[in-house]
Tab-separated table of C-alpha atoms in Angstrom:
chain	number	residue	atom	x	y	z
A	1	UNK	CA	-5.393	42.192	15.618
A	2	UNK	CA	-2.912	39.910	16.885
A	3	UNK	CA	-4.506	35.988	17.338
A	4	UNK	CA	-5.052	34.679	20.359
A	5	UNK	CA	-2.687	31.939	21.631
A	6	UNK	CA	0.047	33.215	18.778
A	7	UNK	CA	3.589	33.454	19.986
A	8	UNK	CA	5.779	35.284	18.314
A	9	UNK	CA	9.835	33.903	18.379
A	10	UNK	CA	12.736	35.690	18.063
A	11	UNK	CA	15.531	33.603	15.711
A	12	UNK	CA	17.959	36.735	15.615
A	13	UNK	CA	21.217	35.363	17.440
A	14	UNK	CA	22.935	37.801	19.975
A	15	UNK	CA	26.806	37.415	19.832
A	16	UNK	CA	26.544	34.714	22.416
A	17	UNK	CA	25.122	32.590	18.848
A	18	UNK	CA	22.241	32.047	20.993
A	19	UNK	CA	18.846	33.089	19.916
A	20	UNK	CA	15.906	34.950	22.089
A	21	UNK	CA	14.181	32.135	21.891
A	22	UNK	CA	16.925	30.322	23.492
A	23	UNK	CA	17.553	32.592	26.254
A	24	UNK	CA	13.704	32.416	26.255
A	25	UNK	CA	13.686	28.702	27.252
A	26	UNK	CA	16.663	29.239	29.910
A	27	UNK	CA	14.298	32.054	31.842
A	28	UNK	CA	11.452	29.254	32.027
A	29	UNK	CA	13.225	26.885	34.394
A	30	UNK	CA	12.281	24.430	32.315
A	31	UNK	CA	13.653	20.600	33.137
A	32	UNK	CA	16.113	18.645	30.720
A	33	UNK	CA	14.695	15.618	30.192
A	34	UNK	CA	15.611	15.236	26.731
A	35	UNK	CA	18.918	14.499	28.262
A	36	UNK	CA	17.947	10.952	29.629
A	37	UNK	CA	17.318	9.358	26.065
A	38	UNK	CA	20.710	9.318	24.972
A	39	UNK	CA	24.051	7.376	25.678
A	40	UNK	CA	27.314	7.599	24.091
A	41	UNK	CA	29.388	9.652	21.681
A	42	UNK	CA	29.986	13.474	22.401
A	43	UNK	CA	27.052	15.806	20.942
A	44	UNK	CA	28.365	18.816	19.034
A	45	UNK	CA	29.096	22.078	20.625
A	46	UNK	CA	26.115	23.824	18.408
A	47	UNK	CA	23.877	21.280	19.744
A	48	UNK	CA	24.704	21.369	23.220
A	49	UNK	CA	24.724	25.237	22.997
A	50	UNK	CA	21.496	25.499	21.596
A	51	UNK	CA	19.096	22.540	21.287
A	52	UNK	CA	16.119	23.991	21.600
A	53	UNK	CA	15.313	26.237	18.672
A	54	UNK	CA	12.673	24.905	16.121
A	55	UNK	CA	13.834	26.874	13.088
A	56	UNK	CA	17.381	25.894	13.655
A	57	UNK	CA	16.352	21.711	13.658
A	58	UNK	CA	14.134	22.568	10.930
A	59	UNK	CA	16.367	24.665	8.668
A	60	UNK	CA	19.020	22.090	9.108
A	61	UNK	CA	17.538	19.419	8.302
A	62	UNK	CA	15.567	20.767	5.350
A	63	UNK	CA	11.977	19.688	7.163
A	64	UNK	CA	8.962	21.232	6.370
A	65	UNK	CA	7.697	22.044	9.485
A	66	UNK	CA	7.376	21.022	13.084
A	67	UNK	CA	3.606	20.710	14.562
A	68	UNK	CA	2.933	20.785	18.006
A	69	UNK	CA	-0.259	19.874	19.706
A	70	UNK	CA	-2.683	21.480	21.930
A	71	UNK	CA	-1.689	19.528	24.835
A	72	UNK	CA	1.775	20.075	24.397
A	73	UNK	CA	3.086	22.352	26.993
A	74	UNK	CA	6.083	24.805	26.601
A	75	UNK	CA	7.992	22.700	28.257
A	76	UNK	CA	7.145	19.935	26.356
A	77	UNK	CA	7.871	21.808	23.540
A	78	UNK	CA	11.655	22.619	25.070
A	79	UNK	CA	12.447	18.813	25.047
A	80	UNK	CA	10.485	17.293	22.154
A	81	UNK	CA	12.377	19.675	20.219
A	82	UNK	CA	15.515	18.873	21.524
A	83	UNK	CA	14.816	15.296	21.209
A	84	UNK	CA	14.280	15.789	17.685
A	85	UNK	CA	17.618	17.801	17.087
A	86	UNK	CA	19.757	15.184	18.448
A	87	UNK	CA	17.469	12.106	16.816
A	88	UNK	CA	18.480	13.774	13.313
A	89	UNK	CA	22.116	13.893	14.137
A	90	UNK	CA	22.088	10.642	15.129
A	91	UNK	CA	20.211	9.124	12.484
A	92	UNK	CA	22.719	11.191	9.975
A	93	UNK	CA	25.250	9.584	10.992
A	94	UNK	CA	23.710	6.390	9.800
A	95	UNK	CA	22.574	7.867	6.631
A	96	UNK	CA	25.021	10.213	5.608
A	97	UNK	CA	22.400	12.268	3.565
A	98	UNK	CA	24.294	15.474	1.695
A	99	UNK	CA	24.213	18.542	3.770
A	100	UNK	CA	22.075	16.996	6.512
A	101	UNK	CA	19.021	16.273	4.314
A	102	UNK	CA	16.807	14.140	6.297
A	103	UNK	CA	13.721	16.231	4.930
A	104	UNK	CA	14.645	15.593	1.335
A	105	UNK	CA	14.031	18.660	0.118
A	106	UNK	CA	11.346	20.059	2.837
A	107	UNK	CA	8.861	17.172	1.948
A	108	UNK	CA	8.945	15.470	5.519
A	109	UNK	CA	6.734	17.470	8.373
A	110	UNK	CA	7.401	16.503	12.220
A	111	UNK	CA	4.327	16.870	14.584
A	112	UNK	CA	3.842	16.059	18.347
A	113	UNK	CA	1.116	15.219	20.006
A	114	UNK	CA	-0.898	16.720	17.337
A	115	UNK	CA	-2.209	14.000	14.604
A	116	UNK	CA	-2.827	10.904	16.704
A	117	UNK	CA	-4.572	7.948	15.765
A	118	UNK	CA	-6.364	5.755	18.236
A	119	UNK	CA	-3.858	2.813	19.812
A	120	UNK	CA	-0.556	4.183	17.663
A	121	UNK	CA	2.160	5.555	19.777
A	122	UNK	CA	3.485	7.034	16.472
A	123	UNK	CA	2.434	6.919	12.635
A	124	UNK	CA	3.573	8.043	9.257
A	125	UNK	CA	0.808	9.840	7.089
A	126	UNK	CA	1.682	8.615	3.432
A	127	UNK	CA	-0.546	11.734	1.624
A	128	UNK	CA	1.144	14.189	3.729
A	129	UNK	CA	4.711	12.818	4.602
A	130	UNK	CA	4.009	13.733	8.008
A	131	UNK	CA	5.404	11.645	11.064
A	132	UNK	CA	3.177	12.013	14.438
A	133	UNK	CA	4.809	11.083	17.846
A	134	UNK	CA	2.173	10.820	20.701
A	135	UNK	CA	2.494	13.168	23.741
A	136	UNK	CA	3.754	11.033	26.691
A	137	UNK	CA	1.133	9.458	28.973
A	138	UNK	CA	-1.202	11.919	30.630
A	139	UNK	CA	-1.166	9.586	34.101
A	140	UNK	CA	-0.118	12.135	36.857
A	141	UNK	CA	0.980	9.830	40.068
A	142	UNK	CA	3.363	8.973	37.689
A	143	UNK	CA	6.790	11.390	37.451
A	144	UNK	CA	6.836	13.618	34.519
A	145	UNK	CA	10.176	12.332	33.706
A	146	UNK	CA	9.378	8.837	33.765
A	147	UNK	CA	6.479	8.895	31.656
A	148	UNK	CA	8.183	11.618	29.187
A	149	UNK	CA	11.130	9.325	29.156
A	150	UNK	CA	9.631	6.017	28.845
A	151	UNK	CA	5.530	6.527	26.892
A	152	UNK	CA	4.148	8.532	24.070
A	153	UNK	CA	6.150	8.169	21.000
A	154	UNK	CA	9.410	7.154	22.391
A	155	UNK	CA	11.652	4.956	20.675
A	156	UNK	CA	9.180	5.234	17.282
A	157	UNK	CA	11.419	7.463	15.353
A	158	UNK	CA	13.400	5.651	13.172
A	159	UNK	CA	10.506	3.119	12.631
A	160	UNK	CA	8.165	6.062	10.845
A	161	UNK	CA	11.172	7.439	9.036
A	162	UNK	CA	11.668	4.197	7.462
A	163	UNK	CA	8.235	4.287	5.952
A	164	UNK	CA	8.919	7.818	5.009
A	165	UNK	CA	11.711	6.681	3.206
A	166	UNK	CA	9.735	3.892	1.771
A	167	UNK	CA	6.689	5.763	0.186
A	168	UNK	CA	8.891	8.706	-0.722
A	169	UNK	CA	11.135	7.086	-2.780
A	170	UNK	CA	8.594	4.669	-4.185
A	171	UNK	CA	6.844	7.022	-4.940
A	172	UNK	CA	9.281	9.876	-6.567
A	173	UNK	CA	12.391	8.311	-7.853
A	174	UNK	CA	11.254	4.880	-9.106
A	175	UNK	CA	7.233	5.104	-9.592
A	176	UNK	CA	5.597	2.306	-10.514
A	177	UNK	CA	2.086	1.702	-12.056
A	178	UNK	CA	1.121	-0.551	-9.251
A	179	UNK	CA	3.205	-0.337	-6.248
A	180	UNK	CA	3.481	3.130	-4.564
A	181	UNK	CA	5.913	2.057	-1.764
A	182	UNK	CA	9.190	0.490	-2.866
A	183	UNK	CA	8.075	-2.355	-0.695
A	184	UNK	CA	4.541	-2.366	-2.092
A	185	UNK	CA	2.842	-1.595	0.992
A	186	UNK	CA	0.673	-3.727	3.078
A	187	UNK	CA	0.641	-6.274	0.935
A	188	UNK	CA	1.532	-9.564	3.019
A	189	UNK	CA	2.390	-11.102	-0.474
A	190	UNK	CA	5.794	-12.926	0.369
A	191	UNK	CA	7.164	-13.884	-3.111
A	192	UNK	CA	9.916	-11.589	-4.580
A	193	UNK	CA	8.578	-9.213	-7.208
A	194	UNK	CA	10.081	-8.660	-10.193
A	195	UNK	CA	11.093	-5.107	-11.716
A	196	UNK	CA	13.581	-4.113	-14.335
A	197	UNK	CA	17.330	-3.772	-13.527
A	198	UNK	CA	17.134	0.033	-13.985
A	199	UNK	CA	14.728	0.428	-10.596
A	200	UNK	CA	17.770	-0.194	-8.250
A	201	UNK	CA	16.183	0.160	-4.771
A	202	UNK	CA	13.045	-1.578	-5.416
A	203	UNK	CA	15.281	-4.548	-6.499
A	204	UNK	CA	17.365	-3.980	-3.565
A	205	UNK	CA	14.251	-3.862	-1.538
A	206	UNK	CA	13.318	-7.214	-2.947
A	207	UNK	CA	16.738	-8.659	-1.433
A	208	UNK	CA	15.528	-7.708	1.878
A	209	UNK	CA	12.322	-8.613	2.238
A	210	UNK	CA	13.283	-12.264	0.505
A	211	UNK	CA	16.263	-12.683	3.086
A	212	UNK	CA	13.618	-11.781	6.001
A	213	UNK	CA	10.593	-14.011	4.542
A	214	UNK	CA	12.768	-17.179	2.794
A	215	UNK	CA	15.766	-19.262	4.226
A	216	UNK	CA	15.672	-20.868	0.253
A	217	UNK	CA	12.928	-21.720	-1.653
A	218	UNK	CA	9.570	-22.731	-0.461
A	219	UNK	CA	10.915	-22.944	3.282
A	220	UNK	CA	10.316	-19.551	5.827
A	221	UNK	CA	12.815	-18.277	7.786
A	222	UNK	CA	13.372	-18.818	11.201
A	223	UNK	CA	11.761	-15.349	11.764
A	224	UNK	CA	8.857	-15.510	9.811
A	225	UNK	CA	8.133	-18.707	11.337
A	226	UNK	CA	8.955	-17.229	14.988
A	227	UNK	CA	6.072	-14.473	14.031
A	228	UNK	CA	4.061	-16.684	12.780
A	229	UNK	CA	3.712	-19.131	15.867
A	230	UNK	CA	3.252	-15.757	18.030
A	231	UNK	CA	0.143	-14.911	16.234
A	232	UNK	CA	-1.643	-14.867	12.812
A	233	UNK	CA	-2.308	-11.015	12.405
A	234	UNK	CA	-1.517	-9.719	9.107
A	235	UNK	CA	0.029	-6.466	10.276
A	236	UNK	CA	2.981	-7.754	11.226
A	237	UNK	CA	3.948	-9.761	8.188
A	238	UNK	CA	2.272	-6.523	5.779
A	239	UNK	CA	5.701	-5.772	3.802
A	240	UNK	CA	6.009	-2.534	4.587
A	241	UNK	CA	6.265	-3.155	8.628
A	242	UNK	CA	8.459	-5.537	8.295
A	243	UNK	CA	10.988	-3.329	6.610
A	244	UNK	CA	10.098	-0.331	8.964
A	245	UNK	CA	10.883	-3.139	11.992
A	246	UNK	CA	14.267	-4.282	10.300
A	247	UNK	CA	15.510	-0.528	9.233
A	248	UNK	CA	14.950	0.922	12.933
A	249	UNK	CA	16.910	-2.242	14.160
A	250	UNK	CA	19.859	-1.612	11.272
A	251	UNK	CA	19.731	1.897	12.766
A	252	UNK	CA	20.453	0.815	16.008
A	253	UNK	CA	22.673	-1.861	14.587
A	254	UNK	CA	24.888	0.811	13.044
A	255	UNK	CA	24.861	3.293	16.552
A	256	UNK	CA	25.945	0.819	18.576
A	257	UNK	CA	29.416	0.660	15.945
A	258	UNK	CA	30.170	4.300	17.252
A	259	UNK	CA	29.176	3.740	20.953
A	260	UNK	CA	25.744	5.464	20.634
A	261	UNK	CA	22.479	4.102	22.225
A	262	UNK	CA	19.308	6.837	21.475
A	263	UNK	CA	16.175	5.661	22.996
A	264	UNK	CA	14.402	8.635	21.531
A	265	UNK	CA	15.128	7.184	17.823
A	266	UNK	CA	15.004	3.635	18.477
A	267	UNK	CA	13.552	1.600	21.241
A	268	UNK	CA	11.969	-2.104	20.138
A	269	UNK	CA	8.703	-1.786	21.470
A	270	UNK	CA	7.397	-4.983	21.039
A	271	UNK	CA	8.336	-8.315	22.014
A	272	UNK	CA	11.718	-9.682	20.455
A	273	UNK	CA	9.305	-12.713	18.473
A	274	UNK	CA	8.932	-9.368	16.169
A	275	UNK	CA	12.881	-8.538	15.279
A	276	UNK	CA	15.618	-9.904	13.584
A	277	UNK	CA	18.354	-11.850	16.633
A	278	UNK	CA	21.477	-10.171	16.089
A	279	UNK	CA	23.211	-12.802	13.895
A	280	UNK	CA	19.870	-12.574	11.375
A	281	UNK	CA	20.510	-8.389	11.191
A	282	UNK	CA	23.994	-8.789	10.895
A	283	UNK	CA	23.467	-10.906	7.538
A	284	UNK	CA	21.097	-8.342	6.493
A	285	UNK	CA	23.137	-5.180	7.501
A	286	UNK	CA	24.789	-5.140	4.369
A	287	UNK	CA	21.753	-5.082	2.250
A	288	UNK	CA	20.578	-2.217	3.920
A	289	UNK	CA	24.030	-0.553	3.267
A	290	UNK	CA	23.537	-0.838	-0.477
A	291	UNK	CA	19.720	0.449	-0.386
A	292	UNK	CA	20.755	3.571	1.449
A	293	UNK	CA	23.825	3.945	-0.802
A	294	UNK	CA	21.681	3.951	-3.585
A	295	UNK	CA	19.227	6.776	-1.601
A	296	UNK	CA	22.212	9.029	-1.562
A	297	UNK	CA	22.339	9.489	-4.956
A	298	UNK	CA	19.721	11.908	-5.015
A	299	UNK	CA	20.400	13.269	-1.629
């Protein structure tokens, strides 16, 4: 007996190279809006041609799956997925990951609109290695497109995949008794940790975090103190969001170098007391440069 709700896709390409479940989405009608979150650089022709098809995004990418919600209509569906497919080659491009492997290895799930938590637009599930982007905002006398384009978890992409990339490392490729995350969490501990030479990123990680905290011993920098006169909430001084804020700003740091501007991937959110200005992240960049280098060894 066939489940209710199931559908069944076709990912047998015609000799068009487009799927059924392509031509599928073109018989809907459905409306691009996936189109309005990026600027810049030419996509690739496979992209263009066929942006739509979940097993393609998630076979090259090496996830391990893409969730979608209950709420999350077929359209919906159409343009989260496309979304996604360009967000990946964007963020690639950036990363430079060996044969496209942003999932490293098929341990990073997607979902949308299907794993929310109460007052997050987006969040990155540390057990799992699952990232969660909101549905857009459920407000009808506002225009779809505005609220797909512009709510939800827009712009949060690049902020969860730099957890991911914190835990998972952390985690696989240089455990350590008492820090999971290369950054060591939420701690809002703001002296440098020591490890051994031989754990590379979590050394490297140390660099960062002391350039963002210190201007030189014993004296804050200008951006800690900037946060600090905004408010005295611990979340945004916990170590592990204030690499997650710096890496989606190197992100877009390192698009706008090719002439790319994805508001999909990376969109600050939250007033500018809570990023780097841009002669702070340029001083940083190059940190970040040797931290990913040193990720690309194993992928």
């Amino acid at each position: 007996m066939a489940k209710k709700d199931y559908k069944l896709v076709s990912t047998l390409e015609d000799k068009s190279g487009r799927s059924g479940l392509d031509r599928f989405w073109n018989a809907q009608g459905f409306q691009d809006f996936y189109k309005g979150f990026r600027k810049g650089a030419d996509l690739p022709k496979y992209i263009k041609d066929n942006p739509n098809d979940v097993l393609k995004v998630q076979d090259r990418y090496h996830l391990r799956g893409i969730q979608f919600g209950n709420w999350v209509t077929q359209e919906d569906r159409y343009n989260y997925t496309a979304a996604l497919y360009i967000c990946l080659y964007d963020l690639n491009k950036v990363l430079k990951f060996k044969d496209n492997n942003l999932g490293l290895d098929k341990s990073l799930g997607l979902a949308f609109g299907a794993r929310g938590r109460s007052r997050a637009v987006a969040h990155y599930e540390a057990a799992t290695d699952i990232i969660n982007m909101t549905r857009y905002n459920s407000d009808t006398t506002i225009p779809k497109q505005i609220r797909f384009l512009n709510s939800g978890g827009v712009g949060a992409l690049a902020h969860e995949y730099g957890h991911f990339l914190d835990y998972y490392f952390g985690a696989h490729y240089e455990p350590d008794q008492y820090r999971y995350a290369l950054t060591n969490g939420r701690s809002t501990h703001r002296d440098r940790i020591t490890y051994p030479k031989s754990q590379k990123m979590r050394n490297l990680m140390e660099d960062i975090l002391e350039k963002a905290y210190w201007l030189g011993p014993g004296k804050p920098s200008a951006y800690y103190q900037r946060i600090r006169r905004r408010t005295e909430e611990g979340y945004w001084v916990r170590r592990n969001e204030f690499f997650a804020r710096l890496f989606e700003q190197y992100i877009g740091y390192k698009l706008d170098k090719i002439g790319v501007h994805n508001s999909f991937l990376n969109n600050q959110k939250y007033s500018t007391t809570f990023y780097l200005n841009k002669k702070e992240l340029e001083n940083i960049a190059p940190l970040f440069d040797a931290l990913i280098a040193e990720m690309r060894v194993y992928f």
